[in-house]
Amino acid sequence: MTPVDQHLPLREQRHRALVDAARALATEHGADGFTVDRVAMLAGVSRRTVFNHFAGMDQLLVAVCEQILAEVTTDLLEGVDRGTTDLPAGGAGGPAALDAVCEATRDVDLPTAIVTIQHVLGGPDVADERADAISRTALEHVAGRLRERLLERAPGLDPLDLELTLTLLTSGLATIARHWLEEHASPAPDVRHENPRFAPERSMTSGPVRVTPDARAAWDRLLDRLLHRLRAGHAG
């Protein structure tokens, strides 16, 4: 986690502090293992401030997941930019742009983000409905950024084709992530807190989440199946 930048506006500083505090507590205790009061205390704000920024704890956990996905999202957007540099003219440009966003998922570290989110949301039960809803909401926010970028890069893209592709892609990623976690359950991550203020007691500090080569290879196979299904449809 990064220390709060004192040059940021106060509201943004508090927002980041709340997300950092929630992430630290959830990493240590799971999604059900902390309260609004503990988040407020660790972030150095009042209980009321928590609710000024977030409607409830689930919304705060969505923000934590978005923080975890931030690097992946940046890499995805860069992949979309590279893949749409020389789009074909005319009607072929739209499908090429959609294919670019699908291919961009191959070049980002989704496995590490998925494992981190699983541990933050808590527990070995990857079928937990609440955790599933929180992670899906975070993925939908990522899809929203991809939608904006694709419309910038390919203004002639059919809006319905774009919506269908992103919906199927994000839903498919969530589905294969759940399957992958069931097959490749990992131990709790070792999390190094860059800012000691957000390191809970008994926090593990020996290093970041690591995904084994075998687990990554399994993820790549699942992603191949998903992208093939998106291109070929049910008959493929």
XYZ file of N, CA and C in Angstrom:
708
model
N 0.834 -1.197 0.000
C 0.000 0.000 0.000
C 0.868 1.245 0.000
N 0.378 2.295 -0.605
C 1.156 3.519 -0.704
C 0.728 4.495 0.375
N 1.680 5.241 0.964
C 1.322 6.257 1.942
C 0.429 7.313 1.318
N -0.406 7.923 2.151
C -1.303 8.959 1.659
C -0.494 10.174 1.227
N -0.756 10.681 0.044
C -0.085 11.856 -0.501
C -0.694 13.102 0.130
N 0.130 13.849 0.876
C -0.376 15.022 1.579
C -0.813 16.136 0.634
N -0.446 16.048 -0.644
C -0.835 17.083 -1.596
C -2.234 16.833 -2.171
N -2.799 15.660 -1.910
C -4.141 15.377 -2.407
C -5.167 16.178 -1.614
N -6.318 16.503 -2.233
C -7.392 17.144 -1.481
C -7.784 16.286 -0.279
N -8.262 16.932 0.777
C -8.564 16.230 2.024
C -9.538 15.081 1.809
N -10.588 15.307 1.012
C -11.564 14.242 0.808
C -10.911 13.019 0.160
N -10.045 13.256 -0.817
C -9.381 12.137 -1.479
C -8.413 11.437 -0.532
N -7.732 12.211 0.324
C -6.852 11.603 1.322
C -7.643 10.678 2.237
N -8.791 11.147 2.696
C -9.603 10.337 3.607
C -10.153 9.101 2.906
N -10.566 9.281 1.650
C -11.079 8.143 0.885
C -10.003 7.062 0.780
N -8.795 7.463 0.428
C -7.711 6.487 0.282
C -7.377 5.848 1.625
N -7.367 6.661 2.695
C -7.065 6.118 4.022
C -8.098 5.083 4.438
N -9.371 5.327 4.120
C -10.427 4.373 4.455
C -10.261 3.072 3.680
N -9.947 3.183 2.400
C -9.761 1.973 1.586
C -8.546 1.194 2.079
N -7.451 1.897 2.383
C -6.257 1.225 2.895
C -6.548 0.526 4.224
N -7.278 1.208 5.099
C -7.602 0.618 6.398
C -8.482 -0.611 6.233
N -9.490 -0.511 5.376
C -10.379 -1.653 5.146
C -9.619 -2.824 4.546
N -8.715 -2.526 3.626
C -7.938 -3.607 3.006
C -7.049 -4.298 4.040
N -6.403 -3.514 4.895
C -5.543 -4.103 5.920
C -6.341 -4.983 6.872
N -7.485 -4.491 7.320
C -8.306 -5.255 8.259
C -8.897 -6.490 7.606
N -9.350 -6.357 6.362
C -9.935 -7.510 5.672
C -8.880 -8.564 5.380
N -7.674 -8.128 5.034
C -6.594 -9.081 4.789
C -6.288 -9.876 6.049
N -6.355 -9.203 7.194
C -6.036 -9.860 8.459
C -7.192 -10.694 8.996
N -8.417 -10.196 8.849
C -9.545 -10.816 9.543
C -10.653 -11.320 8.627
N -10.573 -11.058 7.327
C -11.648 -11.454 6.426
C -12.712 -10.377 6.324
N -13.599 -10.525 5.342
C -14.602 -9.492 5.063
C -15.570 -9.291 6.213
N -15.792 -10.321 7.028
C -16.726 -10.208 8.149
C -16.013 -9.934 9.463
N -14.706 -9.729 9.400
C -13.930 -9.643 10.628
C -13.588 -8.243 11.074
N -14.282 -7.234 10.558
C -14.001 -5.882 11.010
C -15.276 -5.051 10.984
N -15.242 -3.924 11.660
C -16.421 -3.074 11.804
C -16.129 -1.669 11.293
N -17.192 -0.893 11.158
C -17.044 0.510 10.775
C -16.156 1.237 11.776
N -16.354 0.949 13.060
C -15.565 1.625 14.089
C -14.074 1.321 13.945
N -13.735 0.080 13.624
C -12.320 -0.286 13.479
C -11.714 0.368 12.240
N -12.487 0.407 11.149
C -12.001 1.081 9.941
C -11.756 2.558 10.231
N -12.714 3.204 10.898
C -12.583 4.628 11.210
C -11.367 4.885 12.096
N -11.181 4.042 13.111
C -10.057 4.222 14.029
C -8.724 4.072 13.301
N -8.607 3.036 12.462
C -7.348 2.800 11.761
C -7.056 3.894 10.741
N -8.115 4.440 10.125
C -7.942 5.505 9.133
C -7.776 6.875 9.774
N -8.039 6.968 11.086
C -7.895 8.238 11.774
C -9.006 9.223 11.480
N -10.226 8.697 11.259
C -11.376 9.557 10.969
C -12.534 9.141 11.868
N -13.614 9.898 11.790
C -14.797 9.572 12.580
C -15.646 8.516 11.878
N -16.514 7.881 12.646
C -17.449 6.912 12.079
C -18.317 7.569 11.005
N -18.724 8.810 11.251
C -19.570 9.515 10.279
C -18.839 9.691 8.953
N -17.531 9.941 9.008
C -16.757 10.122 7.779
C -16.802 8.875 6.908
N -16.787 7.697 7.536
C -16.875 6.456 6.761
C -18.132 6.472 5.903
N -19.251 6.852 6.505
C -20.517 6.835 5.774
C -20.674 8.034 4.843
N -19.866 9.059 5.030
C -19.845 10.152 4.053
C -19.221 9.704 2.734
N -18.376 8.677 2.802
C -17.684 8.179 1.611
C -18.314 6.911 1.053
N -18.882 6.082 1.913
C -19.407 4.784 1.483
C -20.757 4.526 2.139
N -21.693 4.005 1.335
C -23.033 3.734 1.857
C -23.030 2.607 2.877
N -22.075 1.698 2.779
C -22.007 0.569 3.698
C -20.707 -0.180 3.517
N -20.544 -1.237 4.285
C -19.292 -1.983 4.257
C -19.066 -2.697 2.926
N -20.138 -3.163 2.299
C -19.961 -3.836 1.013
C -19.406 -2.876 -0.032
N -19.898 -1.621 -0.013
C -19.386 -0.633 -0.962
C -17.906 -0.325 -0.686
N -17.541 -0.350 0.586
C -16.139 -0.140 0.944
C -15.281 -1.299 0.439
N -15.791 -2.517 0.539
C -15.048 -3.676 0.044
C -14.946 -3.672 -1.481
N -15.968 -3.149 -2.160
C -15.871 -2.987 -3.611
C -14.696 -2.062 -3.938
N -14.568 -0.971 -3.176
C -13.455 -0.041 -3.404
C -12.108 -0.715 -3.144
N -12.054 -1.600 -2.147
C -10.826 -2.351 -1.884
C -10.482 -3.230 -3.089
N -11.493 -3.922 -3.617
C -11.266 -4.768 -4.798
C -10.816 -3.935 -5.990
N -11.391 -2.748 -6.158
C -10.976 -1.875 -7.254
C -9.522 -1.448 -7.079
N -9.121 -1.208 -5.828
C -7.720 -0.858 -5.575
C -6.803 -2.014 -5.970
N -7.189 -3.232 -5.622
C -6.397 -4.407 -5.984
C -6.319 -4.559 -7.499
N -7.433 -4.241 -8.174
C -7.494 -4.390 -9.627
C -6.898 -3.202 -10.383
N -6.442 -2.169 -9.658
C -6.011 -0.933 -10.319
C -4.878 -1.177 -11.308
N -3.870 -1.951 -10.894
C -2.738 -2.197 -11.790
C -3.178 -3.020 -12.997
N -4.020 -4.020 -12.756
C -4.554 -4.829 -13.855
C -5.327 -3.947 -14.828
N -6.140 -3.033 -14.290
C -6.940 -2.153 -15.140
C -6.045 -1.275 -16.007
N -4.999 -0.708 -15.415
C -4.055 0.113 -16.180
C -3.422 -0.692 -17.303
N -3.008 -1.921 -16.983
C -2.391 -2.774 -18.008
C -3.387 -3.139 -19.103
N -4.637 -3.379 -18.720
C -5.666 -3.681 -19.721
C -5.877 -2.508 -20.667
N -5.956 -1.306 -20.104
C -6.167 -0.120 -20.939
C -4.990 0.089 -21.889
N -3.777 -0.154 -21.391
C -2.606 -0.037 -22.269
C -2.653 -1.092 -23.371
N -3.121 -2.297 -23.034
C -3.260 -3.345 -24.040
C -4.285 -2.992 -25.097
N -5.381 -2.384 -24.671
C -6.397 -1.936 -25.624
C -5.811 -0.875 -26.550
N -5.039 0.053 -25.990
C -4.417 1.092 -26.821
C -3.497 0.474 -27.874
N -2.693 -0.492 -27.455
C -1.784 -1.134 -28.414
C -2.565 -1.896 -29.480
N -3.616 -2.584 -29.057
C -4.371 -3.415 -29.986
C -5.256 -2.646 -30.939
N -5.467 -1.365 -30.656
C -6.346 -0.565 -31.520
C -5.576 0.541 -32.239
N -4.265 0.414 -32.293
C -3.449 1.450 -32.940
C -3.738 1.546 -34.430
N -3.855 0.402 -35.095
C -4.081 0.384 -36.546
C -5.325 -0.437 -36.863
N -6.480 0.093 -36.512
C -7.724 -0.625 -36.772
C -8.053 -0.608 -38.259
N -8.609 -1.696 -38.785
C -9.040 -1.702 -40.188
C -10.105 -0.637 -40.426
N -10.151 -0.134 -41.624
C -11.171 0.857 -41.979
C -12.518 0.168 -42.154
N -13.573 0.962 -42.011
C -14.912 0.445 -42.288
C -15.430 -0.484 -41.209
N -16.282 -1.412 -41.628
C -16.977 -2.278 -40.688
C -16.091 -3.251 -39.952
N -14.894 -3.521 -40.465
C -14.000 -4.475 -39.806
C -13.348 -3.897 -38.553
N -13.405 -2.571 -38.410
C -12.744 -1.950 -37.268
C -13.375 -2.304 -35.936
N -14.709 -2.407 -35.914
C -15.408 -2.724 -34.669
C -15.030 -4.081 -34.109
N -15.172 -5.157 -34.889
C -14.765 -6.479 -34.392
C -13.300 -6.538 -33.981
N -12.438 -5.834 -34.714
C -11.013 -5.832 -34.365
C -10.783 -5.173 -33.003
N -11.538 -4.107 -32.717
C -11.411 -3.431 -31.425
C -11.883 -4.333 -30.292
N -12.981 -5.052 -30.519
C -13.488 -5.967 -29.499
C -12.519 -7.116 -29.266
N -11.910 -7.585 -30.344
C -10.924 -8.652 -30.200
C -9.709 -8.160 -29.415
N -9.377 -6.886 -29.581
C -8.224 -6.323 -28.876
C -8.430 -6.347 -27.367
N -9.636 -6.033 -26.915
C -9.868 -6.024 -25.467
C -9.833 -7.437 -24.905
N -10.322 -8.401 -25.665
C -10.256 -9.797 -25.213
C -8.808 -10.268 -25.130
N -8.023 -9.957 -26.159
C -6.622 -10.373 -26.173
C -5.818 -9.695 -25.065
N -6.229 -8.480 -24.692
C -5.499 -7.758 -23.648
C -5.530 -8.497 -22.316
N -6.546 -9.327 -22.096
C -6.629 -10.064 -20.829
C -5.509 -11.089 -20.688
N -4.873 -11.461 -21.795
C -3.775 -12.438 -21.720
C -2.507 -11.832 -21.113
N -2.366 -10.527 -21.218
C -1.098 -9.877 -20.877
C -1.124 -9.174 -19.528
N -2.114 -9.481 -18.690
C -2.198 -8.851 -17.371
C -2.175 -9.937 -16.296
N -1.798 -9.541 -15.101
C -1.649 -10.507 -14.005
C -2.960 -10.656 -13.236
N -3.952 -11.213 -13.902
C -5.223 -11.467 -13.233
C -5.114 -12.503 -12.115
N -4.315 -13.570 -12.256
C -4.262 -14.564 -11.176
C -3.893 -13.977 -9.812
N -2.865 -13.117 -9.775
C -2.475 -12.532 -8.493
C -3.597 -11.676 -7.922
N -4.245 -10.878 -8.766
C -5.353 -10.045 -8.300
C -6.498 -10.899 -7.770
N -6.804 -11.991 -8.454
C -7.909 -12.861 -8.048
C -7.634 -13.497 -6.691
N -6.415 -13.999 -6.495
C -6.068 -14.618 -5.212
C -6.107 -13.581 -4.092
N -5.593 -12.385 -4.363
C -5.604 -11.327 -3.353
C -7.028 -10.970 -2.960
N -7.906 -10.821 -3.945
C -9.303 -10.498 -3.659
C -9.962 -11.615 -2.861
N -9.669 -12.860 -3.212
C -10.258 -13.977 -2.473
C -9.904 -13.900 -0.993
N -8.639 -13.631 -0.697
C -8.222 -13.577 0.699
C -8.797 -12.354 1.411
N -8.895 -11.235 0.710
C -9.464 -10.037 1.319
C -10.939 -10.243 1.646
N -11.670 -10.876 0.739
C -13.099 -11.090 0.971
C -13.347 -12.216 1.960
N -12.327 -13.014 2.220
C -12.363 -13.890 3.372
C -12.820 -15.299 3.149
N -12.075 -16.210 3.767
C -12.506 -17.587 3.865
C -12.276 -18.409 2.624
N -12.307 -19.727 2.799
C -12.073 -20.634 1.684
C -13.294 -20.877 0.814
N -14.459 -20.385 1.237
C -15.693 -20.668 0.500
C -15.801 -19.728 -0.688
N -15.281 -20.157 -1.839
C -15.267 -19.283 -3.011
C -16.654 -19.132 -3.619
N -17.621 -19.911 -3.138
C -18.981 -19.805 -3.658
C -19.826 -18.834 -2.838
N -19.222 -18.140 -1.867
C -19.940 -17.210 -1.014
C -20.620 -16.130 -1.855
N -21.935 -15.990 -1.691
C -22.702 -15.091 -2.564
C -22.322 -13.634 -2.349
N -22.089 -13.253 -1.098
C -21.736 -11.861 -0.827
C -20.399 -11.519 -1.468
N -19.403 -12.371 -1.267
C -18.091 -12.126 -1.866
C -18.186 -12.096 -3.383
N -18.999 -12.986 -3.940
C -19.161 -13.037 -5.391
C -19.762 -11.737 -5.908
N -20.766 -11.218 -5.201
C -21.412 -9.972 -5.625
C -20.442 -8.796 -5.550
N -19.633 -8.751 -4.494
C -18.671 -7.658 -4.338
C -17.631 -7.688 -5.451
N -17.073 -8.868 -5.718
C -16.038 -8.960 -6.749
C -16.608 -8.688 -8.137
N -17.843 -9.134 -8.384
C -18.464 -8.869 -9.685
C -18.711 -7.374 -9.880
N -19.119 -6.683 -8.822
C -19.329 -5.238 -8.926
C -18.024 -4.529 -9.265
N -16.930 -4.952 -8.639
C -15.625 -4.357 -8.953
C -15.241 -4.621 -10.405
N -15.509 -5.836 -10.894
C -15.219 -6.156 -12.297
C -16.067 -5.310 -13.241
N -17.309 -5.048 -12.855
C -18.176 -4.212 -13.693
C -17.621 -2.795 -13.794
N -17.027 -2.306 -12.717
C -16.413 -0.979 -12.766
C -15.214 -0.970 -13.715
N -14.446 -2.056 -13.705
C -13.343 -2.186 -14.664
C -13.890 -2.187 -16.086
N -14.981 -2.929 -16.295
C -15.606 -2.974 -17.624
C -16.051 -1.585 -18.065
N -16.516 -0.774 -17.119
C -16.923 0.586 -17.457
C -15.764 1.407 -17.994
N -14.587 1.244 -17.419
C -13.416 1.965 -17.920
C -12.996 1.445 -19.290
N -13.100 0.132 -19.481
C -12.795 -0.434 -20.798
C -13.775 0.081 -21.847
N -15.034 0.200 -21.464
C -16.056 0.693 -22.391
C -15.703 2.107 -22.857
N -15.355 2.966 -21.902
C -15.001 4.344 -22.249
C -13.792 4.386 -23.188
N -12.781 3.566 -22.886
C -11.574 3.592 -23.701
C -11.844 3.071 -25.112
N -12.636 2.009 -25.233
C -12.934 1.459 -26.557
C -13.732 2.438 -27.401
N -14.638 3.157 -26.785
C -15.418 4.141 -27.540
C -14.535 5.296 -28.007
N -13.499 5.613 -27.227
C -12.539 6.629 -27.665
C -11.709 6.126 -28.843
N -11.283 4.880 -28.753
C -10.388 4.322 -29.767
C -11.120 3.908 -31.039
N -12.376 3.513 -30.899
C -13.160 3.049 -32.054
C -14.552 3.668 -31.977
N -14.683 4.954 -32.321
C -15.966 5.655 -32.179
C -17.109 5.013 -32.960
N -16.793 4.286 -34.025
C -17.844 3.665 -34.820
C -18.305 2.324 -34.294
N -17.804 1.908 -33.156
C -18.144 0.605 -32.585
C -19.626 0.545 -32.249
N -20.272 -0.555 -32.633
C -21.691 -0.725 -32.332
C -21.878 -0.835 -30.814
N -22.696 0.039 -30.204
C -22.841 0.041 -28.743
C -23.342 -1.287 -28.182
N -24.264 -1.939 -28.892
C -24.786 -3.211 -28.399
C -23.720 -4.301 -28.455
N -22.957 -4.348 -29.552
C -21.870 -5.320 -29.643
C -20.860 -5.116 -28.511
N -20.564 -3.853 -28.227
C -19.623 -3.542 -27.155
C -20.168 -4.005 -25.811
N -21.432 -3.690 -25.550
C -22.035 -4.053 -24.264
C -22.081 -5.564 -24.083
N -22.473 -6.271 -25.141
C -22.543 -7.732 -25.060
C -21.162 -8.337 -24.821
N -20.171 -7.836 -25.542
C -18.821 -8.386 -25.397
C -18.281 -8.181 -23.991
N -18.428 -6.969 -23.455
C -17.905 -6.697 -22.119
C -18.671 -7.467 -21.049
N -19.986 -7.593 -21.225
C -20.781 -8.356 -20.256
C -20.362 -9.820 -20.243
N -20.226 -10.401 -21.435
C -19.821 -11.803 -21.522
C -18.389 -12.000 -21.027
N -17.517 -11.037 -21.322
C -16.125 -11.153 -20.899
C -16.009 -11.102 -19.380
N -16.628 -10.099 -18.744
C -16.503 -9.971 -17.292
C -17.202 -11.116 -16.569
N -18.357 -11.524 -17.073
C -19.047 -12.663 -16.469
C -18.221 -13.935 -16.624
N -17.631 -14.106 -17.801
C -16.792 -15.273 -18.038
C -15.556 -15.282 -17.160
N -14.926 -14.117 -16.982
C -13.755 -14.040 -16.110
C -14.113 -14.406 -14.674
N -15.268 -13.917 -14.208
C -15.702 -14.260 -12.850
C -15.949 -15.758 -12.719
N -16.518 -16.359 -13.759
C -16.820 -17.795 -13.722
C -15.549 -18.636 -13.708
N -14.602 -18.321 -14.597
C -13.381 -19.137 -14.616
C -12.523 -18.864 -13.382
N -12.631 -17.652 -12.818
C -11.902 -17.363 -11.581
C -12.404 -18.254 -10.451
N -13.714 -18.389 -10.349
C -14.286 -19.247 -9.308
C -13.844 -20.701 -9.500
N -13.902 -21.176 -10.740
C -13.479 -22.546 -11.036
C -11.991 -22.723 -10.726
N -11.192 -21.760 -11.115
C -9.742 -21.824 -10.900
C -9.406 -21.855 -9.412
N -10.096 -21.033 -8.612
C -9.841 -21.015 -7.177
C -10.231 -22.331 -6.520
N -11.289 -22.943 -7.007
C -11.697 -24.234 -6.458
C -10.636 -25.301 -6.710
N -9.982 -25.215 -7.859
C -8.974 -26.213 -8.227
C -7.586 -25.881 -7.687
N -7.347 -24.598 -7.425
C -6.001 -24.176 -7.021
C -6.077 -23.270 -5.798
N -6.684 -23.793 -4.741
C -6.751 -23.031 -3.493
C -5.338 -22.756 -3.007
N -5.116 -21.528 -2.560
C -3.768 -21.156 -2.124
C -3.787 -20.772 -0.657
N -2.648 -20.856 0.024
C -2.589 -20.424 1.419
C -2.742 -18.922 1.521
N -2.996 -18.467 2.746
C -3.145 -17.028 2.968
C -1.899 -16.302 2.505
N -2.071 -15.134 1.865
C -0.912 -14.422 1.336
C -0.080 -13.790 2.430
N 1.197 -13.600 2.153
C 2.048 -12.803 3.020
C 2.018 -11.391 2.480
N 1.541 -10.452 3.274
C 1.318 -9.096 2.795
C 2.282 -8.149 3.489
N 3.089 -7.442 2.717
C 4.003 -6.448 3.276
C 3.324 -5.094 3.226
N 3.131 -4.483 4.386
C 2.473 -3.180 4.450
C 3.515 -2.083 4.318
N 3.470 -1.337 3.224
C 4.432 -0.266 3.002
C 4.253 0.834 4.043
N 3.027 1.040 4.482
C 2.751 2.042 5.498
C 2.434 1.318 6.804
N 3.335 1.323 7.804
C 3.102 0.576 9.036
C 1.826 0.984 9.740
N 1.332 2.168 9.478
C 0.096 2.620 10.108
C -1.052 1.671 9.807
N -1.010 1.033 8.624
C -2.093 0.161 8.215
C -1.753 -1.315 8.404
N -0.681 -1.625 9.113
C -0.331 -3.023 9.352
C -0.984 -3.486 10.640
N -2.005 -4.375 10.574
C -2.660 -4.832 11.787
C -1.705 -5.660 12.638
N -2.065 -5.835 13.907
C -1.288 -6.715 14.768
C -1.260 -8.117 14.173
N -0.149 -8.817 14.330
C 0.043 -10.169 13.833
C 0.016 -10.223 12.316
N 0.133 -9.071 11.643
C 0.124 -9.077 10.184
C 1.337 -9.821 9.651
N 1.136 -10.600 8.588
C 2.234 -11.323 7.952
C 2.969 -10.365 7.027
N 4.290 -10.349 7.098
C 5.031 -9.318 6.373
C 6.171 -9.868 5.534
N 6.146 -11.136 5.158
C 7.302 -11.692 4.457
C 7.261 -11.507 2.952
N 6.161 -11.038 2.383
C 6.150 -10.829 0.944
C 4.753 -10.809 0.372
N 4.627 -10.547 -0.933
C 3.324 -10.436 -1.582
C 2.738 -11.796 -1.939
N 1.514 -11.759 -2.446
C 0.876 -12.976 -2.951
C 1.717 -13.567 -4.074
N 1.853 -14.886 -4.058
C 2.555 -15.557 -5.148
C 1.679 -16.665 -5.690
N 1.623 -16.766 -7.011
C 0.849 -17.802 -7.692
C 1.845 -18.761 -8.335
N 1.659 -20.052 -8.120
C 2.616 -21.039 -8.630
C 2.555 -21.121 -10.154
N 3.644 -21.563 -10.789
C 3.630 -21.745 -12.246
C 2.528 -22.687 -12.715
N 2.277 -23.769 -11.962
C 1.211 -24.696 -12.354
C -0.151 -24.018 -12.331
N -0.379 -23.197 -11.307
C -1.659 -22.493 -11.210
C -1.800 -21.476 -12.339
N -0.714 -20.802 -12.686
C -0.766 -19.844 -13.801
C -1.054 -20.556 -15.120
N -0.427 -21.714 -15.306
C -0.678 -22.472 -16.535
C -2.138 -22.902 -16.608
N -2.702 -23.291 -15.468
C -4.118 -23.670 -15.440
C -5.004 -22.470 -15.765
N -4.635 -21.295 -15.239
C -5.397 -20.082 -15.558
C -5.350 -19.788 -17.052
N -4.172 -19.902 -17.638
C -4.030 -19.627 -19.069
C -4.914 -20.557 -19.901
N -5.011 -21.812 -19.480
C -5.870 -22.753 -20.217
C -7.338 -22.364 -20.102
N -7.752 -21.966 -18.919
C -9.143 -21.537 -18.739
C -9.428 -20.268 -19.537
N -8.476 -19.341 -19.542
C -8.663 -18.103 -20.296
C -8.743 -18.393 -21.789
N -7.924 -19.324 -22.271
C -8.002 -19.727 -23.680
C -9.401 -20.241 -24.018
N -9.949 -21.061 -23.142
C -11.294 -21.610 -23.383
C -12.339 -20.500 -23.413
N -12.216 -19.550 -22.485
C -13.171 -18.441 -22.444
C -13.095 -17.612 -23.721
N -11.893 -17.229 -24.128
C -11.753 -16.382 -25.314
C -12.188 -17.117 -26.575
N -11.913 -18.412 -26.642
C -12.394 -19.200 -27.782
C -13.919 -19.207 -27.808
N -14.537 -19.378 -26.638
C -15.999 -19.412 -26.579
C -16.593 -18.066 -26.971
N -15.957 -16.985 -26.569
C -16.453 -15.660 -26.935
C -16.396 -15.443 -28.443
N -15.346 -15.959 -29.075
C -15.202 -15.771 -30.518
C -16.111 -16.715 -31.307
N -16.186 -17.965 -30.872
C -16.863 -18.986 -31.677
C -18.327 -19.168 -31.315
N -18.713 -18.726 -30.095
C -20.086 -18.964 -29.677
C -20.305 -20.417 -29.276
N -21.552 -20.766 -29.025
C -21.887 -22.100 -28.528
C -21.484 -23.192 -29.510
N -21.498 -22.892 -30.795
C -21.198 -23.922 -31.798
C -19.704 -24.144 -31.977
N -18.867 -23.275 -31.365
C -17.432 -23.371 -31.584
C -16.780 -24.503 -30.818
